[in-house]
CSV table of C-alpha atoms in Angstrom, one decimal:
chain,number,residue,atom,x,y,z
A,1,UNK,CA,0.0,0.0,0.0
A,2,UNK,CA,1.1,3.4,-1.2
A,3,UNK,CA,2.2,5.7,1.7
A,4,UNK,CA,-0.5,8.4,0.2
A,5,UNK,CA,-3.3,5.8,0.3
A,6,UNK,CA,-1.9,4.9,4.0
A,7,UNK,CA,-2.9,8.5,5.0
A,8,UNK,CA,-6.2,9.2,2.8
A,9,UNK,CA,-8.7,10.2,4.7
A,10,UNK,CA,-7.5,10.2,8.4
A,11,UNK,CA,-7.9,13.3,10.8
A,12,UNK,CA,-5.1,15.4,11.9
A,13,UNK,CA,-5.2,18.2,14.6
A,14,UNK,CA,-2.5,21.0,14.3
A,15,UNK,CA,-1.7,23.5,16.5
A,16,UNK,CA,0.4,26.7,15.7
A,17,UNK,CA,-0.8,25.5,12.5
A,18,UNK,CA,-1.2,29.2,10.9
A,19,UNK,CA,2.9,29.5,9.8
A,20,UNK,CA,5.9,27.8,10.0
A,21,UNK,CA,6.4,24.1,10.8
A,22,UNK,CA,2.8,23.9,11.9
A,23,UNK,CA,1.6,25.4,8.4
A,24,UNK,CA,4.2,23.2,5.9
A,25,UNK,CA,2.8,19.9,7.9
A,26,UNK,CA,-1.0,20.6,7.6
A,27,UNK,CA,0.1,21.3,3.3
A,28,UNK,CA,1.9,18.3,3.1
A,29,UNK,CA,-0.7,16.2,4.6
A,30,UNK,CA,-3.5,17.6,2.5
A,31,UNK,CA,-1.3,16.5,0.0
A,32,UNK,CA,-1.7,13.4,1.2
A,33,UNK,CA,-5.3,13.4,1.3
A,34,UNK,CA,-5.9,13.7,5.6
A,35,UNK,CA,-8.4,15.7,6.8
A,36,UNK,CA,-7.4,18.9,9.2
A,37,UNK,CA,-8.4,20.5,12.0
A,38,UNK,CA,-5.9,23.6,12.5
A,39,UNK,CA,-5.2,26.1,15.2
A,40,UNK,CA,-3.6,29.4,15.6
A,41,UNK,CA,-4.2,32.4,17.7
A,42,UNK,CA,-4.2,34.5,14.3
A,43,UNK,CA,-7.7,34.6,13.1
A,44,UNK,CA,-6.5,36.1,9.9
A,45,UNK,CA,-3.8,33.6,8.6
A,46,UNK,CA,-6.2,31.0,9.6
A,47,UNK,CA,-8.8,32.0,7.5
A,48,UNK,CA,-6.2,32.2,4.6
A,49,UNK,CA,-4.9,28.5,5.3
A,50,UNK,CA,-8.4,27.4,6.0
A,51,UNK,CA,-9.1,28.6,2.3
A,52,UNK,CA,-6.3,27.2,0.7
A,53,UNK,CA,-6.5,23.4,2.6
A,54,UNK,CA,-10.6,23.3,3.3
A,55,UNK,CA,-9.4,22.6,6.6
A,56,UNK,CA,-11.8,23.4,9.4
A,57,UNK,CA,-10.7,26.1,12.0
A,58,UNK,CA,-10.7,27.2,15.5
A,59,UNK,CA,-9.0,29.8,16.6
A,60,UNK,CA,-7.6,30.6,20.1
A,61,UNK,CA,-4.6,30.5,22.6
A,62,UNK,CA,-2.9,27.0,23.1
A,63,UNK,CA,-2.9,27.9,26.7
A,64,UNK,CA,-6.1,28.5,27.2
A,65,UNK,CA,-7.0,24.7,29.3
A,66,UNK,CA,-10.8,24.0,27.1
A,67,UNK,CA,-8.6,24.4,23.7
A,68,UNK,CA,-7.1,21.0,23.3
A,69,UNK,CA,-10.8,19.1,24.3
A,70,UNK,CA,-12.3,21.7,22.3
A,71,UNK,CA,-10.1,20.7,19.2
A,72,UNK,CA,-10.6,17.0,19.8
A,73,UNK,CA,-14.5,17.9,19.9
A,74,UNK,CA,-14.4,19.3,17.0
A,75,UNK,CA,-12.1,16.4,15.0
A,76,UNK,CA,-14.8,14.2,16.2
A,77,UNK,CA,-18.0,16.0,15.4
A,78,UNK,CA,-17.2,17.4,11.7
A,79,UNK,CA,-15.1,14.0,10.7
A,80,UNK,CA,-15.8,11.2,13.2
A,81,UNK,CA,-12.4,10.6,14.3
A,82,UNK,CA,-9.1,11.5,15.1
A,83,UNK,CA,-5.7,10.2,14.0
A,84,UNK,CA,-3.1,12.0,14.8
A,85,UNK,CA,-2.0,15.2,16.8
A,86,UNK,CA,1.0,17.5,16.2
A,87,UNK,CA,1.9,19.2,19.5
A,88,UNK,CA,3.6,22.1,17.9
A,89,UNK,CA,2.8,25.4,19.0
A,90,UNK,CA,5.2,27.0,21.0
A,91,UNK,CA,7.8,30.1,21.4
A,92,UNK,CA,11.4,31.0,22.8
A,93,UNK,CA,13.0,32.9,25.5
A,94,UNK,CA,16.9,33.0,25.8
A,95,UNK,CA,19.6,35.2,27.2
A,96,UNK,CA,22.1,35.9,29.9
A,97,UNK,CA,21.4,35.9,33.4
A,98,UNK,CA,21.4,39.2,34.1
A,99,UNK,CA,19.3,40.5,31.4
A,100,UNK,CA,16.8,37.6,30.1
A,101,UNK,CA,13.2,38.3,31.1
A,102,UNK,CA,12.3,36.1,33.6
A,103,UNK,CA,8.4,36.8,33.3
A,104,UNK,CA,8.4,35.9,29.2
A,105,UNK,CA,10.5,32.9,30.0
A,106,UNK,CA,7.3,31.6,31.7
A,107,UNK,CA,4.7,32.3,29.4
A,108,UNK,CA,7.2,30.2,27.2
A,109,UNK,CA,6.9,27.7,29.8
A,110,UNK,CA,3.1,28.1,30.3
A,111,UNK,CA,2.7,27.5,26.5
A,112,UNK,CA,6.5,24.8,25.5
A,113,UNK,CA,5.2,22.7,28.5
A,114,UNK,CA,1.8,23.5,30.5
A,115,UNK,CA,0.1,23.5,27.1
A,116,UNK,CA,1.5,21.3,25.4
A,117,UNK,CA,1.2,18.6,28.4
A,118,UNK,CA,-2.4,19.2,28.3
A,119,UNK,CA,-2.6,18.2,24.4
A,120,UNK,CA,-0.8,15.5,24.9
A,121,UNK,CA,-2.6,13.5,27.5
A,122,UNK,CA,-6.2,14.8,26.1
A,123,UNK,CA,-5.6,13.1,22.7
A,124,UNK,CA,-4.3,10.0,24.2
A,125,UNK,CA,-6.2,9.4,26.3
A,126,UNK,CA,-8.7,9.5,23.4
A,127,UNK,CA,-6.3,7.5,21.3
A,128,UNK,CA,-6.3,4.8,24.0
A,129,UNK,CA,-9.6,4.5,24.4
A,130,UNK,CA,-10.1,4.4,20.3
A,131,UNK,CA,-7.1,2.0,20.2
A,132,UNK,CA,-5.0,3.8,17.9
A,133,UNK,CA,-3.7,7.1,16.8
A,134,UNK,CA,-0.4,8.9,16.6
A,135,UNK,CA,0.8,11.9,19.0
A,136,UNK,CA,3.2,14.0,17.5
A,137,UNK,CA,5.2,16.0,19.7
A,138,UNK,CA,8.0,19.0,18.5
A,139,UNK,CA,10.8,19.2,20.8
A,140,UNK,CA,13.8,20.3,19.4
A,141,UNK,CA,17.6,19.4,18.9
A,142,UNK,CA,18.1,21.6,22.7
A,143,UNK,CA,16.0,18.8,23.7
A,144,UNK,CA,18.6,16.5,24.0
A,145,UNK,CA,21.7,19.4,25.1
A,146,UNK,CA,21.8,22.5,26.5
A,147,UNK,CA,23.7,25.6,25.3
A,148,UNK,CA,24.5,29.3,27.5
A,149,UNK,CA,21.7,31.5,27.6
A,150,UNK,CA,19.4,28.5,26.2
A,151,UNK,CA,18.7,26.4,29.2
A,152,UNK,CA,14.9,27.6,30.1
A,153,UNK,CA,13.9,27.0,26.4
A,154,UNK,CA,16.2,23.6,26.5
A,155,UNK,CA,14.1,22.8,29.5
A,156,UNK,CA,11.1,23.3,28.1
A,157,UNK,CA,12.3,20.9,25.7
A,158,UNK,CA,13.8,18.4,27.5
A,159,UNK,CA,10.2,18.4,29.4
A,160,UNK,CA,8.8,16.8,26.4
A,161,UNK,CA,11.5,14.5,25.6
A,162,UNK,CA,10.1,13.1,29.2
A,163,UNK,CA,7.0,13.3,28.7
A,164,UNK,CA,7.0,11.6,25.3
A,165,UNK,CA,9.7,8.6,26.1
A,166,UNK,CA,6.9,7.9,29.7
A,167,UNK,CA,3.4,7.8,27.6
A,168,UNK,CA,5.3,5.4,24.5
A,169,UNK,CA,6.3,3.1,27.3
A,170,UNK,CA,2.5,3.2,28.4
A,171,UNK,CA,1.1,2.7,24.9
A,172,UNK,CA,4.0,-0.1,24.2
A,173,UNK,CA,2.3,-3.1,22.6
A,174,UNK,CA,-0.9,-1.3,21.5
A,175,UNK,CA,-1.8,0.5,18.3
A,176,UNK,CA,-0.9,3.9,20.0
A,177,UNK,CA,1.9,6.0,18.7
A,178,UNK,CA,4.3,8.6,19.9
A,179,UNK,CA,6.9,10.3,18.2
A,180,UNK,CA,9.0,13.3,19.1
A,181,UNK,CA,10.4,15.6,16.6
A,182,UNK,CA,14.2,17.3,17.2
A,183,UNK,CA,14.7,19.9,14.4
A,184,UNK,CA,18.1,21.5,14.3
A,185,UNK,CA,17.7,25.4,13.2
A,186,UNK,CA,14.6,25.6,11.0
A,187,UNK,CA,13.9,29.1,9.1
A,188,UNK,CA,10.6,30.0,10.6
A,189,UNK,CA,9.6,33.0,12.6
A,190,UNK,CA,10.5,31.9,15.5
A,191,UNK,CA,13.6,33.8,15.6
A,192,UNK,CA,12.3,37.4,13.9
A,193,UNK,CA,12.8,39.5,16.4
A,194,UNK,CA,16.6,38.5,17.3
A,195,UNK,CA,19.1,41.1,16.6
A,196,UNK,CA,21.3,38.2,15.0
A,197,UNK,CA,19.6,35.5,13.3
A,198,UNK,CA,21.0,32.0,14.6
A,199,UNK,CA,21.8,31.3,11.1
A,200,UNK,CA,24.1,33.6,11.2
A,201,UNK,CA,25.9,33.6,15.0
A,202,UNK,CA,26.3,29.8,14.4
A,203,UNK,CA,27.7,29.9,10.6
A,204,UNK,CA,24.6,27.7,9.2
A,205,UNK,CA,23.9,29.1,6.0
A,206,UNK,CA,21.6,26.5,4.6
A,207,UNK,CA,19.1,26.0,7.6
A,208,UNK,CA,16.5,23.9,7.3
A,209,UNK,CA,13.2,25.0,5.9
A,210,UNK,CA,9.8,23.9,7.4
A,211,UNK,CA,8.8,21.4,4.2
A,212,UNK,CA,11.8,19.6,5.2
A,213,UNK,CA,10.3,18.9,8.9
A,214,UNK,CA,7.0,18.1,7.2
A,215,UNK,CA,8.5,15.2,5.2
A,216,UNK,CA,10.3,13.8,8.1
A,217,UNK,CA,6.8,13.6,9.8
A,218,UNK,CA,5.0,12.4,6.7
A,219,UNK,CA,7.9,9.6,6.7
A,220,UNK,CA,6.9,8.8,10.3
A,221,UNK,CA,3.5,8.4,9.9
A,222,UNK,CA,3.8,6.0,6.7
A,223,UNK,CA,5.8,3.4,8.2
A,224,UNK,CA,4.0,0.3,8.8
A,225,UNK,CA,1.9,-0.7,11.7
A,226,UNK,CA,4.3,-3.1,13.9
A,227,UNK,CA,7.3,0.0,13.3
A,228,UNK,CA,7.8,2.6,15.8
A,229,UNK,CA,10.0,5.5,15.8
A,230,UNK,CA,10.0,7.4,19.4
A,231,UNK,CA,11.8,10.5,18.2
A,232,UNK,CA,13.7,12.0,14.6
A,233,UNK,CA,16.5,14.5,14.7
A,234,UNK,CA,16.7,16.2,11.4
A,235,UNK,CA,19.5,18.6,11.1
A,236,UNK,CA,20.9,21.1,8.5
A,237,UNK,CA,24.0,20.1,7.0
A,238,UNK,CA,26.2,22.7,8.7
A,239,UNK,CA,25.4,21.6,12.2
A,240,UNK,CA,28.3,21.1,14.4
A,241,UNK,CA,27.0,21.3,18.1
């Protein structure tokens, strides 16, 4: 069976899904003939992706607690069912000690970790109870290391390296699957408002671009039933540490 044909017509729920890696993942599973549900706090990029995908919409915070049963809700009353979740909104906070902002560093927690734990267990515990379904969840390449000035967003990370490795143990031997993504520097707009882009403070000239995370999660969810992949590092070519 063709890996488009594996995917036709199955239900995925996106958050942060208005740009970025959340937007190239909800295009290349269209292309693959899955039904979204997408998320973004931007009501207007929304309604442009909503156009271009026919996905169906809700817009709102990712750490507002009713979202993630509220997206589920949804999934299940416009399509029946859900398949798979990608945990991927989230934002970063770095700098030295004596100048990074301690109060944005946790909203980053509040939305890296406190929201994202509360996607994670609402849709499998759904998946459990359906017997199968996929939980996608983006950590990062500071999820497995640390770097100065990085450690609260590496923790936030690391959180959900935890997190993930705990619930595939739990779901071991059932049709329940958990995977976390570990991007290396990915040109999105995560990093807009930084005086020097990362690209350029750590000499990476060919980053990677968010179609190239989208394939390494369209390649996860195509393998075949009995296979299993609990996390995928994808890294631009110039990555050193």
């Amino acid at each position: 069976m063709s890996p488009h044909s594996d995917l036709t017509g199955k239900v995925a729920v996106i958050t942060g899904a208005s740009s970025g890696i959340g937007l190239a993942v909800a295009r290349e599973l269209h292309s693959h003939g899955m039904q979204l549900i997408l998320t973004a706090r931007s009501e207007h990029r929304l309604a442009e992706v909503q156009a271009e995908l026919s996905a169906t919409v809700l817009t709102g915070d990712v750490t507002d607690p009713n979202l993630p049963q509220a997206l589920l809700e949804l999934a299940l009353s416009t399509f029946g069912r859900c398949d798979v979740v990608l945990n991927n909104a989230g934002t970063i906070e770095v700098g030295p000690i004596e100048s990074i902002n301690i109060d944005k560093v946790c909203a980053m927690v509040r939305t890296n970790v406190e929201a994202a734990y509360r996607v994670a267990y609402t849709f499998i515990r759904y998946f459990v109870r359906n017997g199968e379904g996929h939980l996608l969840n983006l950590s990062s390449v500071l999820g497995t290391k640390v770097r100065p000035t990085a450690g609260a967003y590496a923790g936030t990370k690391y959180a959900i390296e935890a997190l993930s490795e705990a619930l595939r143990m739990e779901v071991a031997g059932t049709a329940v699957a958990v995977t976390c993504i570990e991007p290396g520097l990915v040109m999105t707009g995560l990093h807009r408002d930084w005086a020097v882009h990362p690209s350029e403070a750590m000499n990476i000239p060919h980053p990677l671009q968010p179609e190239d995370i989208a394939r390494s999660i369209c390649f996860v969810l195509t393998q075949p039933a009995h296979v299993r992949i609990p996390r995928i590092m994808i890294l631009p070519s110039e990555h050193q540490v």
